[in-house]
mmCIF file of C-alpha atoms in Angstrom:
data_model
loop_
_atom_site.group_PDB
_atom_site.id
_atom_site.type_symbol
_atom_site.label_atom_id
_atom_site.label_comp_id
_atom_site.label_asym_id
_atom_site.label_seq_id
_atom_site.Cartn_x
_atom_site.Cartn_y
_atom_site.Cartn_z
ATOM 1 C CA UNK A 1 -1.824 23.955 17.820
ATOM 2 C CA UNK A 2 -1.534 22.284 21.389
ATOM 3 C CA UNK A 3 2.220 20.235 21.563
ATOM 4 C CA UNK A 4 -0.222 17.060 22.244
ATOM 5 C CA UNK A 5 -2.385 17.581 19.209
ATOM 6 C CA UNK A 6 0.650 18.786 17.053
ATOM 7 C CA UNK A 7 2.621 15.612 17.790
ATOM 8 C CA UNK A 8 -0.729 13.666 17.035
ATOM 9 C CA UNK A 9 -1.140 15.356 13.619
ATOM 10 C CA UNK A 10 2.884 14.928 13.030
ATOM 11 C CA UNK A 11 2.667 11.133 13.919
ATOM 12 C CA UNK A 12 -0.621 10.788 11.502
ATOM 13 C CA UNK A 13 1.799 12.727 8.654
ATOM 14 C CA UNK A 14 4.448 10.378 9.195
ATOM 15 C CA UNK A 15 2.231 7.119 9.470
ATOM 16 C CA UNK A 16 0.447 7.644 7.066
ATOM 17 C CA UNK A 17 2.775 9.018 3.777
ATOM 18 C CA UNK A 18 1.412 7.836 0.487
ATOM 19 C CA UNK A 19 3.407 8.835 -2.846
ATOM 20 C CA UNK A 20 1.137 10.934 -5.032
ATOM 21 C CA UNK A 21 1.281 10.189 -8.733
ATOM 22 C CA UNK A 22 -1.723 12.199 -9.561
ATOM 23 C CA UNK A 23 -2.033 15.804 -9.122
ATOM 24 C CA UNK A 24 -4.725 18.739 -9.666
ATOM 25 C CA UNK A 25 -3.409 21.857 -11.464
ATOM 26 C CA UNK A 26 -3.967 24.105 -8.349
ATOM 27 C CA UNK A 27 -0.827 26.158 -7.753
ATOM 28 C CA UNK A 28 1.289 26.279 -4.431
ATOM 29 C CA UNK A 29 0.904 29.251 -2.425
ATOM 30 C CA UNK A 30 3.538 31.386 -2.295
ATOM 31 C CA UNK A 31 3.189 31.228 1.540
ATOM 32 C CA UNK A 32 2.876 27.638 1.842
ATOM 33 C CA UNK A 33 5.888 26.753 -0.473
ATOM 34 C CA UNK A 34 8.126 29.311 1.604
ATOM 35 C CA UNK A 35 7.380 26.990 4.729
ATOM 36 C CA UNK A 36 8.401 24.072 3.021
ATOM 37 C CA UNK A 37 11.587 25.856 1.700
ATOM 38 C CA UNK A 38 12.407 26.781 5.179
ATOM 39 C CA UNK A 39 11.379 23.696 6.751
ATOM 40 C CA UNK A 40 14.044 22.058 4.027
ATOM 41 C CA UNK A 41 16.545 24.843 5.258
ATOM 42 C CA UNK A 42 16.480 23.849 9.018
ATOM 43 C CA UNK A 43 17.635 20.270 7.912
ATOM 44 C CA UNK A 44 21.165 18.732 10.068
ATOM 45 C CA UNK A 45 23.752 19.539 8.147
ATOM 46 C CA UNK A 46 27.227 18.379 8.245
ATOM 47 C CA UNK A 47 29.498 21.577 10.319
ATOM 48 C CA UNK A 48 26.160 24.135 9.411
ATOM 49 C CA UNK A 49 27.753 23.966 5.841
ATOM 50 C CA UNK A 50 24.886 23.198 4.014
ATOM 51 C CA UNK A 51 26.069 21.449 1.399
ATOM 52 C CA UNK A 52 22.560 21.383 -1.125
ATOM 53 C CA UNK A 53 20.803 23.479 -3.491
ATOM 54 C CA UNK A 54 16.969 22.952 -4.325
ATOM 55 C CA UNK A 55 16.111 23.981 -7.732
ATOM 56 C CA UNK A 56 12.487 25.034 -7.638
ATOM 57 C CA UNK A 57 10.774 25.156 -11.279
ATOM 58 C CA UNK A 58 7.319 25.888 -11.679
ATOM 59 C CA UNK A 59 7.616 27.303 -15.230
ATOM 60 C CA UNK A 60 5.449 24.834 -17.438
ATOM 61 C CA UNK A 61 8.136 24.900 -20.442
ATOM 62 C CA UNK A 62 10.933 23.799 -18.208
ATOM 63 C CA UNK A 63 8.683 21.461 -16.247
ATOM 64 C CA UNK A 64 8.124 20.166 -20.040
ATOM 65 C CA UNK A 65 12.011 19.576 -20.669
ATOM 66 C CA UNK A 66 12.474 17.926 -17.888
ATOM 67 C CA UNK A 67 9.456 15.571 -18.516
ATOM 68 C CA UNK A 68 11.900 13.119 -20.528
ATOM 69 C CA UNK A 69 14.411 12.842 -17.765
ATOM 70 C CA UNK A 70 11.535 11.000 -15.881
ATOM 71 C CA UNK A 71 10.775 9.064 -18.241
ATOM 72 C CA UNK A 72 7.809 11.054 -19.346
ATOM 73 C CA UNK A 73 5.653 10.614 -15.899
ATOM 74 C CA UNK A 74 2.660 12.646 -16.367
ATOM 75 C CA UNK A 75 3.234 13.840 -12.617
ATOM 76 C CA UNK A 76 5.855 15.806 -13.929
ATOM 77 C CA UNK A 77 3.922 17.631 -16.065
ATOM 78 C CA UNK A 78 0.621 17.559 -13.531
ATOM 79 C CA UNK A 79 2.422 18.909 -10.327
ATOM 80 C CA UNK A 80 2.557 22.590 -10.357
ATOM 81 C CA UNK A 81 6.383 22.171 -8.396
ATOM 82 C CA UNK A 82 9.096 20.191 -9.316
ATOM 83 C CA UNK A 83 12.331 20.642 -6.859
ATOM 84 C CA UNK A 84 15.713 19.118 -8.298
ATOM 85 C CA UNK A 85 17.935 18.042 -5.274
ATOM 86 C CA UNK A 86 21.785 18.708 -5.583
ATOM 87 C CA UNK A 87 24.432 17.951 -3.724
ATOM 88 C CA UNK A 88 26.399 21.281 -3.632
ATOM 89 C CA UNK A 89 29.758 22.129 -3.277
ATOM 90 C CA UNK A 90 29.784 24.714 -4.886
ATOM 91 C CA UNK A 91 28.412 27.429 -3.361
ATOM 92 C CA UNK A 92 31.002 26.637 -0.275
ATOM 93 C CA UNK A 93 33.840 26.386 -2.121
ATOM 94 C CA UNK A 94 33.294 29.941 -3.169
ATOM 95 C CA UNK A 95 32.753 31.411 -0.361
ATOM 96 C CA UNK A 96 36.025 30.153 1.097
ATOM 97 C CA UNK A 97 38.097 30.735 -2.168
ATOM 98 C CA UNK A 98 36.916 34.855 -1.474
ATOM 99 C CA UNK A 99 38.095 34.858 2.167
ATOM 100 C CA UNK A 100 42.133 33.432 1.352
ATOM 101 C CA UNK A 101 40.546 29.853 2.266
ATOM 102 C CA UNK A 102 41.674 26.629 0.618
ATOM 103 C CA UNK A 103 38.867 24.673 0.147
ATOM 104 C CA UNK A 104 39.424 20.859 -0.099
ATOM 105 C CA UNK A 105 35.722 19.617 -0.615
ATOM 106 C CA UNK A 106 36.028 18.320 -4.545
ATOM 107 C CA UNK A 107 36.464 14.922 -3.400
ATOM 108 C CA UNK A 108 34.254 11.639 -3.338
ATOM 109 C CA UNK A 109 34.093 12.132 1.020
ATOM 110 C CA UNK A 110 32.647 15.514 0.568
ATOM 111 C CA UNK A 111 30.546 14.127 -2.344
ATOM 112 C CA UNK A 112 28.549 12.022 0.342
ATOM 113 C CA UNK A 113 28.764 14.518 3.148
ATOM 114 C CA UNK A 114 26.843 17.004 0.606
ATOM 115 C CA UNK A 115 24.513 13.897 -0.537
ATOM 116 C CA UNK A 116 23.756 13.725 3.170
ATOM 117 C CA UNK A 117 23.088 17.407 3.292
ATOM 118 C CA UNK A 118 20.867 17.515 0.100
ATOM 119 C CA UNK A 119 18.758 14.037 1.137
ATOM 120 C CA UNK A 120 18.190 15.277 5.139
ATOM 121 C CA UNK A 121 16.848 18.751 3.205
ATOM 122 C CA UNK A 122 14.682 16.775 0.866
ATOM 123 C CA UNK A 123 13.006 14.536 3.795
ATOM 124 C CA UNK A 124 12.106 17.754 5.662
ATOM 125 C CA UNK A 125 10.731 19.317 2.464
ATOM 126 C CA UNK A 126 8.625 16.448 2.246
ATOM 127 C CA UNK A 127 7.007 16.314 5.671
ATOM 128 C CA UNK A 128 6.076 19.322 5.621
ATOM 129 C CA UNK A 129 4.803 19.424 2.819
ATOM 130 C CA UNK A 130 2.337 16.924 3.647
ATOM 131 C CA UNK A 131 1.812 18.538 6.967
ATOM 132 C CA UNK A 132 0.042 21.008 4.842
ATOM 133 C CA UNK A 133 -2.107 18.983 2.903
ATOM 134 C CA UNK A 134 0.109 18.652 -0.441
ATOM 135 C CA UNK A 135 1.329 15.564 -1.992
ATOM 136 C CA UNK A 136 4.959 14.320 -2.634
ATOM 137 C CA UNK A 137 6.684 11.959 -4.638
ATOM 138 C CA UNK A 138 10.759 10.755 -4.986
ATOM 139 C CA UNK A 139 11.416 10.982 -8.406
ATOM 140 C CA UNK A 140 14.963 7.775 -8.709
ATOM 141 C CA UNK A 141 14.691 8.724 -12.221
ATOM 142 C CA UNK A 142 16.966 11.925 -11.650
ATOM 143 C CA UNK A 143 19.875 9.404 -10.673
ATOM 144 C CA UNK A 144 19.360 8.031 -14.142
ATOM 145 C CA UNK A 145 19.117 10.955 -16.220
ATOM 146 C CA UNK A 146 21.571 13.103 -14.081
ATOM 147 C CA UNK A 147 23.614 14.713 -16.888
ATOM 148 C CA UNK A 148 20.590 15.355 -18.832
ATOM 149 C CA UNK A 149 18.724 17.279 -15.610
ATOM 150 C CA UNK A 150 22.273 19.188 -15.115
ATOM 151 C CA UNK A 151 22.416 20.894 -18.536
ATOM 152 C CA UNK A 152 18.644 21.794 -18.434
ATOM 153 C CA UNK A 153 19.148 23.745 -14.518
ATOM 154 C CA UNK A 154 22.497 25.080 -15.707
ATOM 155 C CA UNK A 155 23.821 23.330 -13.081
ATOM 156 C CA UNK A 156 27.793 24.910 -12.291
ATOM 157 C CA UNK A 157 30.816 22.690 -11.668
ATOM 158 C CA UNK A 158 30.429 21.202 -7.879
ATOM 159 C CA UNK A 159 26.533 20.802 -7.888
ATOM 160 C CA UNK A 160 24.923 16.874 -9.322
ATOM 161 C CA UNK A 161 21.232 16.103 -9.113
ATOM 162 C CA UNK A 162 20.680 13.351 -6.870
ATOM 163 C CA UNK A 163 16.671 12.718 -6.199
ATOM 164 C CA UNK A 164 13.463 15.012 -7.769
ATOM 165 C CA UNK A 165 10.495 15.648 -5.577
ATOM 166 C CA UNK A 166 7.453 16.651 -7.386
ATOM 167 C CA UNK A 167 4.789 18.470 -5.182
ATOM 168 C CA UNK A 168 1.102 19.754 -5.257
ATOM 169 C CA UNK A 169 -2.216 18.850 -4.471
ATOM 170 C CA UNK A 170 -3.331 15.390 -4.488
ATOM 171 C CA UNK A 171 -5.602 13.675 -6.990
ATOM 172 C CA UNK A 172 -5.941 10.587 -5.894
ATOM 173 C CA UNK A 173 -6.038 8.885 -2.138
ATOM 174 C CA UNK A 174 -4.022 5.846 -3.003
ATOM 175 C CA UNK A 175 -3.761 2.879 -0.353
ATOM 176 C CA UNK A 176 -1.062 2.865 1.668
ATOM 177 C CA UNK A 177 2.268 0.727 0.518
ATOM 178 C CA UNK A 178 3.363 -2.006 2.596
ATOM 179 C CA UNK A 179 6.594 -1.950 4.712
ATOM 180 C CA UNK A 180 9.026 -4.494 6.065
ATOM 181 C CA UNK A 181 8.353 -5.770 9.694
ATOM 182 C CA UNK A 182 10.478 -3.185 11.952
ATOM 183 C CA UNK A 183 12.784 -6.437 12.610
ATOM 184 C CA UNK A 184 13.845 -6.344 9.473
ATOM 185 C CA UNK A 185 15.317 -3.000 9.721
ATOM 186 C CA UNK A 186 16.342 -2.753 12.836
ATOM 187 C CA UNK A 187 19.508 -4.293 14.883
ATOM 188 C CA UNK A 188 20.104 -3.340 18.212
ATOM 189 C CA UNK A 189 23.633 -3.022 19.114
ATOM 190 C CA UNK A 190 25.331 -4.664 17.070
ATOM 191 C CA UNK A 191 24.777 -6.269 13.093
ATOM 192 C CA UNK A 192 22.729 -9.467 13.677
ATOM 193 C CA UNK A 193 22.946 -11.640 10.037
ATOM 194 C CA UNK A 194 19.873 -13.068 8.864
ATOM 195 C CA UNK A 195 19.312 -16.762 8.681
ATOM 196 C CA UNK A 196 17.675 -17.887 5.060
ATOM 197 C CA UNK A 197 14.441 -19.048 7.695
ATOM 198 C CA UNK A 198 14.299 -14.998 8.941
ATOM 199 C CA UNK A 199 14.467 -13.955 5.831
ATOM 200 C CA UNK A 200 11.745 -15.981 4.050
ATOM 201 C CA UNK A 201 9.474 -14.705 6.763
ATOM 202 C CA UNK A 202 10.489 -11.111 6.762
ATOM 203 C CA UNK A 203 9.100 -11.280 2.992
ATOM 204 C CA UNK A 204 6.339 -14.119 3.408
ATOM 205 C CA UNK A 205 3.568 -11.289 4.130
ATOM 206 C CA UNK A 206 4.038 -9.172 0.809
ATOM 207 C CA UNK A 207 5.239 -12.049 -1.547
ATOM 208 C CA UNK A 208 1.624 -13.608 -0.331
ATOM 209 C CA UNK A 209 -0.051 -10.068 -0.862
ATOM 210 C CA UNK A 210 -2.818 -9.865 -3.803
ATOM 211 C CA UNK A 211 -0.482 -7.008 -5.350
ATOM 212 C CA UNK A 212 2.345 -9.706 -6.015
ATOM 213 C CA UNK A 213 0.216 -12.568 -6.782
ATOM 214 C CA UNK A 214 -0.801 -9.703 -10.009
ATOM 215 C CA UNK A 215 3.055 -8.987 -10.830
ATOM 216 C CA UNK A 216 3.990 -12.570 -10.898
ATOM 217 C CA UNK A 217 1.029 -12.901 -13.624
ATOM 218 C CA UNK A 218 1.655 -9.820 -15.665
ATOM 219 C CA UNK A 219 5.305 -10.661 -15.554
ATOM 220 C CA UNK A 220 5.112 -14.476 -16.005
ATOM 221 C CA UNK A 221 7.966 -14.741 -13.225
ATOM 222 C CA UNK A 222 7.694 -17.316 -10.531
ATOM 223 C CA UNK A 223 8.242 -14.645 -7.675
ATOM 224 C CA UNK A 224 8.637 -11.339 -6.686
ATOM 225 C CA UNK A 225 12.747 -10.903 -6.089
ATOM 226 C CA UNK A 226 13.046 -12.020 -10.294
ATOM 227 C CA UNK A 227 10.285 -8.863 -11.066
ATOM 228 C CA UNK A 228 12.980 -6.992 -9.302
ATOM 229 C CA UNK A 229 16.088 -8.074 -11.067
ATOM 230 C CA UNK A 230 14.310 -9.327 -14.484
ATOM 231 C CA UNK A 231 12.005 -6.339 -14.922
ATOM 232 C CA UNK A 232 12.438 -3.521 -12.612
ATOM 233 C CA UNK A 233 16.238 -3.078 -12.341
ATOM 234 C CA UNK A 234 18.000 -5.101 -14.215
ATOM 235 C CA UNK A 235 21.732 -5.686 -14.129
ATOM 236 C CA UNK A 236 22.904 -3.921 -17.920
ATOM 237 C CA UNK A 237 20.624 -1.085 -16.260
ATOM 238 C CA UNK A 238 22.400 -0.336 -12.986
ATOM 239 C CA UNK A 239 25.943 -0.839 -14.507
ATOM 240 C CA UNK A 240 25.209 1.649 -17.149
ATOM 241 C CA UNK A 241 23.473 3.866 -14.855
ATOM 242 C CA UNK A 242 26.517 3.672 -12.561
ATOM 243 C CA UNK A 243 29.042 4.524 -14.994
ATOM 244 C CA UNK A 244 27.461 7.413 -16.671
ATOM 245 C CA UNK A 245 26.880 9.083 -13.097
ATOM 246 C CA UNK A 246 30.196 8.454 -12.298
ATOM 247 C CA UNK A 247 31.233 10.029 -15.392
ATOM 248 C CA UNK A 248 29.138 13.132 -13.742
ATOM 249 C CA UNK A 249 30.740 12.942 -10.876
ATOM 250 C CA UNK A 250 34.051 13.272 -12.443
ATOM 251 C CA UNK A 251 32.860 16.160 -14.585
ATOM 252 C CA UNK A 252 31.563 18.103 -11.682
ATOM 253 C CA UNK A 253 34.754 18.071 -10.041
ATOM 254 C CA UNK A 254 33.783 15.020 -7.020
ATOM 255 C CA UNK A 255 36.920 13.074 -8.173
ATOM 256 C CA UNK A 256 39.543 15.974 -8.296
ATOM 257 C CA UNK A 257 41.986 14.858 -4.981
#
Protein backbone atom coordinates (compact mmCIF):
# COMPACT_ATOMS: atom_id res chain seq x y z
CA UNK A 1 0.00 0.00 0.00
CA UNK A 2 1.28 3.58 -1.08
CA UNK A 3 2.62 5.60 2.44
CA UNK A 4 -0.24 8.24 1.30
CA UNK A 5 -3.02 5.71 1.05
CA UNK A 6 -1.67 3.69 4.12
CA UNK A 7 -1.74 6.77 6.36
CA UNK A 8 -5.32 7.48 4.85
CA UNK A 9 -6.57 3.97 5.75
CA UNK A 10 -4.61 4.29 9.32
CA UNK A 11 -6.30 7.74 10.01
CA UNK A 12 -9.90 6.17 8.86
CA UNK A 13 -8.93 3.09 11.57
CA UNK A 14 -8.24 5.48 14.15
CA UNK A 15 -11.24 7.95 13.42
CA UNK A 16 -13.42 5.85 13.13
CA UNK A 17 -13.06 2.92 16.20
CA UNK A 18 -16.40 1.60 17.30
CA UNK A 19 -16.48 -1.10 20.26
CA UNK A 20 -17.99 -4.31 18.93
CA UNK A 21 -20.38 -6.08 21.26
CA UNK A 22 -21.64 -8.42 18.67
CA UNK A 23 -19.64 -10.93 16.95
CA UNK A 24 -20.05 -13.77 14.13
CA UNK A 25 -18.54 -17.18 15.01
CA UNK A 26 -15.93 -16.97 12.15
CA UNK A 27 -12.52 -17.88 13.55
CA UNK A 28 -9.26 -15.66 13.38
CA UNK A 29 -6.77 -16.70 10.99
CA UNK A 30 -3.89 -18.01 12.21
CA UNK A 31 -2.05 -15.48 9.97
CA UNK A 32 -4.02 -12.57 10.81
CA UNK A 33 -3.90 -13.09 14.68
CA UNK A 34 0.05 -13.52 14.42
CA UNK A 35 0.08 -9.82 12.99
CA UNK A 36 -1.82 -8.58 15.70
CA UNK A 37 0.40 -10.50 18.25
CA UNK A 38 3.37 -8.92 16.72
CA UNK A 39 1.94 -5.65 16.16
CA UNK A 40 1.20 -5.89 20.24
CA UNK A 41 4.96 -7.01 20.55
CA UNK A 42 6.49 -3.86 18.85
CA UNK A 43 4.66 -1.72 21.58
CA UNK A 44 7.25 1.16 23.71
CA UNK A 45 8.23 -0.45 26.44
CA UNK A 46 9.84 0.82 29.48
CA UNK A 47 14.16 -0.11 29.03
CA UNK A 48 12.94 -2.95 26.03
CA UNK A 49 11.85 -4.94 29.22
CA UNK A 50 8.61 -5.78 28.23
CA UNK A 51 6.94 -6.00 31.14
CA UNK A 52 3.29 -7.87 29.79
CA UNK A 53 1.99 -11.15 28.95
CA UNK A 54 -1.17 -11.62 26.61
CA UNK A 55 -3.06 -14.66 27.39
CA UNK A 56 -4.71 -15.73 24.17
CA UNK A 57 -7.76 -18.30 24.73
CA UNK A 58 -9.76 -19.43 22.02
CA UNK A 59 -10.79 -22.75 23.64
CA UNK A 60 -14.73 -22.46 23.99
CA UNK A 61 -14.69 -24.18 27.64
CA UNK A 62 -12.28 -21.66 29.00
CA UNK A 63 -13.85 -18.82 27.04
CA UNK A 64 -17.03 -20.30 29.06
CA UNK A 65 -15.26 -19.89 32.61
CA UNK A 66 -14.31 -16.82 32.07
CA UNK A 67 -17.82 -15.69 30.89
CA UNK A 68 -18.75 -14.87 34.70
CA UNK A 69 -15.77 -12.67 35.27
CA UNK A 70 -17.51 -10.32 32.69
CA UNK A 71 -20.36 -10.41 34.03
CA UNK A 72 -21.77 -12.91 31.63
CA UNK A 73 -21.42 -10.57 28.29
CA UNK A 74 -22.46 -12.70 25.51
CA UNK A 75 -19.36 -11.17 23.55
CA UNK A 76 -17.39 -13.27 25.59
CA UNK A 77 -18.81 -16.21 24.59
CA UNK A 78 -19.50 -14.84 20.72
CA UNK A 79 -15.84 -13.67 19.95
CA UNK A 80 -13.78 -16.50 18.78
CA UNK A 81 -10.51 -14.58 20.85
CA UNK A 82 -10.40 -13.40 24.13
CA UNK A 83 -6.75 -11.89 25.17
CA UNK A 84 -6.25 -11.33 29.08
CA UNK A 85 -3.75 -8.38 29.57
CA UNK A 86 -1.14 -8.73 32.48
CA UNK A 87 1.15 -6.73 33.81
CA UNK A 88 4.23 -9.04 34.12
CA UNK A 89 7.00 -9.16 36.23
CA UNK A 90 7.51 -12.16 36.21
CA UNK A 91 8.97 -13.40 33.39
CA UNK A 92 11.90 -10.59 34.04
CA UNK A 93 12.51 -11.31 37.30
CA UNK A 94 13.50 -14.75 36.19
CA UNK A 95 15.53 -14.14 33.77
CA UNK A 96 17.72 -11.95 35.97
CA UNK A 97 17.50 -14.29 39.10
CA UNK A 98 19.38 -17.11 36.38
CA UNK A 99 22.16 -14.68 35.37
CA UNK A 100 23.47 -13.74 39.42
CA UNK A 101 21.05 -10.57 38.95
CA UNK A 102 19.09 -9.04 41.82
CA UNK A 103 16.01 -8.10 40.58
CA UNK A 104 14.16 -5.29 42.47
CA UNK A 105 10.87 -5.00 40.31
CA UNK A 106 8.16 -6.48 43.08
CA UNK A 107 7.24 -3.11 44.00
CA UNK A 108 4.11 -0.76 43.40
CA UNK A 109 6.72 1.62 40.80
CA UNK A 110 7.39 -1.38 38.74
CA UNK A 111 3.69 -2.37 39.14
CA UNK A 112 2.81 0.77 36.90
CA UNK A 113 5.86 0.67 34.72
CA UNK A 114 4.58 -3.03 33.71
CA UNK A 115 0.79 -1.59 33.59
CA UNK A 116 2.30 0.83 31.11
CA UNK A 117 3.94 -1.97 29.24
CA UNK A 118 0.82 -4.29 29.18
CA UNK A 119 -1.80 -1.15 28.21
CA UNK A 120 0.76 0.39 25.22
CA UNK A 121 0.71 -3.62 23.99
CA UNK A 122 -3.03 -3.79 24.25
CA UNK A 123 -3.65 -0.37 22.18
CA UNK A 124 -1.43 -1.72 19.37
CA UNK A 125 -3.24 -5.08 19.46
CA UNK A 126 -6.23 -3.22 18.94
CA UNK A 127 -5.40 -1.08 15.93
CA UNK A 128 -4.39 -3.50 14.18
CA UNK A 129 -6.70 -5.48 14.65
CA UNK A 130 -9.14 -3.26 13.17
CA UNK A 131 -6.73 -2.43 10.45
CA UNK A 132 -7.70 -5.84 9.34
CA UNK A 133 -11.23 -5.72 9.41
CA UNK A 134 -11.89 -7.39 13.01
CA UNK A 135 -13.66 -5.90 15.85
CA UNK A 136 -12.42 -5.03 19.43
CA UNK A 137 -13.74 -4.34 22.65
CA UNK A 138 -12.03 -3.27 26.41
CA UNK A 139 -13.41 -5.56 28.65
CA UNK A 140 -13.09 -2.97 32.67
CA UNK A 141 -14.71 -5.96 33.99
CA UNK A 142 -11.24 -7.84 34.33
CA UNK A 143 -10.23 -5.02 36.94
CA UNK A 144 -13.24 -6.23 38.86
CA UNK A 145 -12.97 -9.81 38.75
CA UNK A 146 -9.07 -9.87 38.77
CA UNK A 147 -8.49 -12.71 41.27
CA UNK A 148 -11.13 -14.71 39.74
CA UNK A 149 -9.46 -14.30 35.92
CA UNK A 150 -5.92 -15.13 37.74
CA UNK A 151 -6.83 -18.60 39.07
CA UNK A 152 -8.65 -19.56 35.78
CA UNK A 153 -5.08 -18.52 33.42
CA UNK A 154 -2.93 -19.99 36.17
CA UNK A 155 -1.57 -16.86 36.42
CA UNK A 156 2.22 -17.21 38.52
CA UNK A 157 3.26 -14.84 41.30
CA UNK A 158 4.34 -11.32 39.51
CA UNK A 159 1.67 -11.37 36.64
CA UNK A 160 -2.26 -9.42 37.53
CA UNK A 161 -4.88 -9.04 34.83
CA UNK A 162 -5.46 -5.55 34.17
CA UNK A 163 -7.94 -5.00 30.94
CA UNK A 164 -9.59 -8.05 28.49
CA UNK A 165 -9.88 -7.41 24.81
CA UNK A 166 -12.26 -9.61 23.07
CA UNK A 167 -11.71 -9.84 19.21
CA UNK A 168 -13.37 -11.21 15.95
CA UNK A 169 -15.50 -10.32 13.28
CA UNK A 170 -18.08 -7.78 13.63
CA UNK A 171 -21.84 -8.27 13.80
CA UNK A 172 -23.10 -5.24 14.03
CA UNK A 173 -21.98 -1.55 12.56
CA UNK A 174 -22.84 0.41 15.64
CA UNK A 175 -22.80 4.39 15.47
CA UNK A 176 -19.98 5.94 16.49
CA UNK A 177 -19.69 7.14 20.42
CA UNK A 178 -19.31 10.66 21.12
CA UNK A 179 -16.07 12.26 22.48
CA UNK A 180 -15.16 15.29 24.53
CA UNK A 181 -14.24 18.51 22.53
CA UNK A 182 -10.24 18.17 22.08
CA UNK A 183 -10.19 21.28 24.65
CA UNK A 184 -11.23 19.31 27.10
CA UNK A 185 -8.36 17.04 26.94
CA UNK A 186 -5.84 18.93 25.99
CA UNK A 187 -3.53 21.70 27.90
CA UNK A 188 -0.78 23.15 26.26
CA UNK A 189 2.11 23.80 28.40
CA UNK A 190 1.14 23.91 31.37
CA UNK A 191 -2.30 22.55 33.61
CA UNK A 192 -4.99 25.19 32.83
CA UNK A 193 -8.07 24.55 35.68
CA UNK A 194 -11.42 24.62 34.42
CA UNK A 195 -13.87 27.28 35.37
CA UNK A 196 -17.54 25.69 36.42
CA UNK A 197 -18.72 27.96 32.92
CA UNK A 198 -15.92 25.64 30.74
CA UNK A 199 -16.99 22.88 32.16
CA UNK A 200 -20.80 23.05 31.70
CA UNK A 201 -20.01 23.59 28.06
CA UNK A 202 -17.43 20.93 27.60
CA UNK A 203 -20.51 18.54 28.58
CA UNK A 204 -23.54 20.72 27.21
CA UNK A 205 -23.34 18.76 23.70
CA UNK A 206 -23.77 15.07 25.08
CA UNK A 207 -25.89 15.88 28.26
CA UNK A 208 -28.32 17.52 25.37
CA UNK A 209 -27.75 14.32 23.12
CA UNK A 210 -31.03 12.04 22.46
CA UNK A 211 -28.88 9.08 24.10
CA UNK A 212 -28.94 10.98 27.57
CA UNK A 213 -32.25 12.49 27.33
CA UNK A 214 -33.15 8.15 27.25
CA UNK A 215 -30.81 7.43 30.42
CA UNK A 216 -32.20 10.21 32.43
CA UNK A 217 -35.76 8.46 31.70
CA UNK A 218 -34.85 4.86 32.19
CA UNK A 219 -32.95 5.91 35.25
CA UNK A 220 -35.39 8.52 36.67
CA UNK A 221 -32.18 10.76 37.49
CA UNK A 222 -32.23 14.42 36.75
CA UNK A 223 -28.84 14.24 34.73
CA UNK A 224 -26.25 12.38 33.36
CA UNK A 225 -23.10 12.80 36.07
CA UNK A 226 -25.88 11.00 38.92
CA UNK A 227 -26.34 7.84 36.10
CA UNK A 228 -22.65 7.78 36.59
CA UNK A 229 -22.27 7.76 40.31
CA UNK A 230 -25.98 6.39 41.18
CA UNK A 231 -26.06 3.61 38.59
CA UNK A 232 -22.97 2.96 36.72
CA UNK A 233 -20.19 3.14 39.36
CA UNK A 234 -21.23 3.66 42.42
CA UNK A 235 -19.16 4.50 45.46
CA UNK A 236 -19.59 0.84 47.76
CA UNK A 237 -18.56 -0.48 44.13
CA UNK A 238 -15.20 1.19 43.51
CA UNK A 239 -14.11 0.93 47.23
CA UNK A 240 -14.70 -2.72 47.20
CA UNK A 241 -13.31 -3.12 43.87
CA UNK A 242 -10.22 -1.23 45.07
CA UNK A 243 -9.54 -3.20 48.02
CA UNK A 244 -9.91 -6.63 46.68
CA UNK A 245 -7.36 -5.68 43.75
CA UNK A 246 -5.18 -4.39 46.11
CA UNK A 247 -5.41 -7.47 48.01
CA UNK A 248 -4.12 -8.99 44.43
CA UNK A 249 -1.61 -6.87 44.22
CA UNK A 250 -0.23 -7.82 47.49
CA UNK A 251 -0.62 -11.51 46.70
CA UNK A 252 1.24 -11.26 43.48
CA UNK A 253 4.15 -9.90 45.09
CA UNK A 254 3.58 -5.73 43.81
CA UNK A 255 3.85 -4.69 47.52
CA UNK A 256 7.00 -6.75 48.61
CA UNK A 257 9.78 -3.56 49.13
Amino acid sequence: MPGFKKQTFMKSVLFKHRSIRKFRPTPIPEEVLRECLEAASRASTCGNMQLYSLVVTRDETLRERLAPCHFNQPMVRQAPCVVTVCADIHRFTMWCEQRDADPAYDNFAWFLNASTDALLAAQNLCVEAEMHGLGICYLGTTIYTAGDISQILELPKGVIPLTTVVLGYPDESPELTDRLPLEAVVHYEKYTDYTAAEIDELWAEREESELTKRLLAENGLPNLAQVFTQRRYVRKDNLAISESYFALLKEKGFFNN
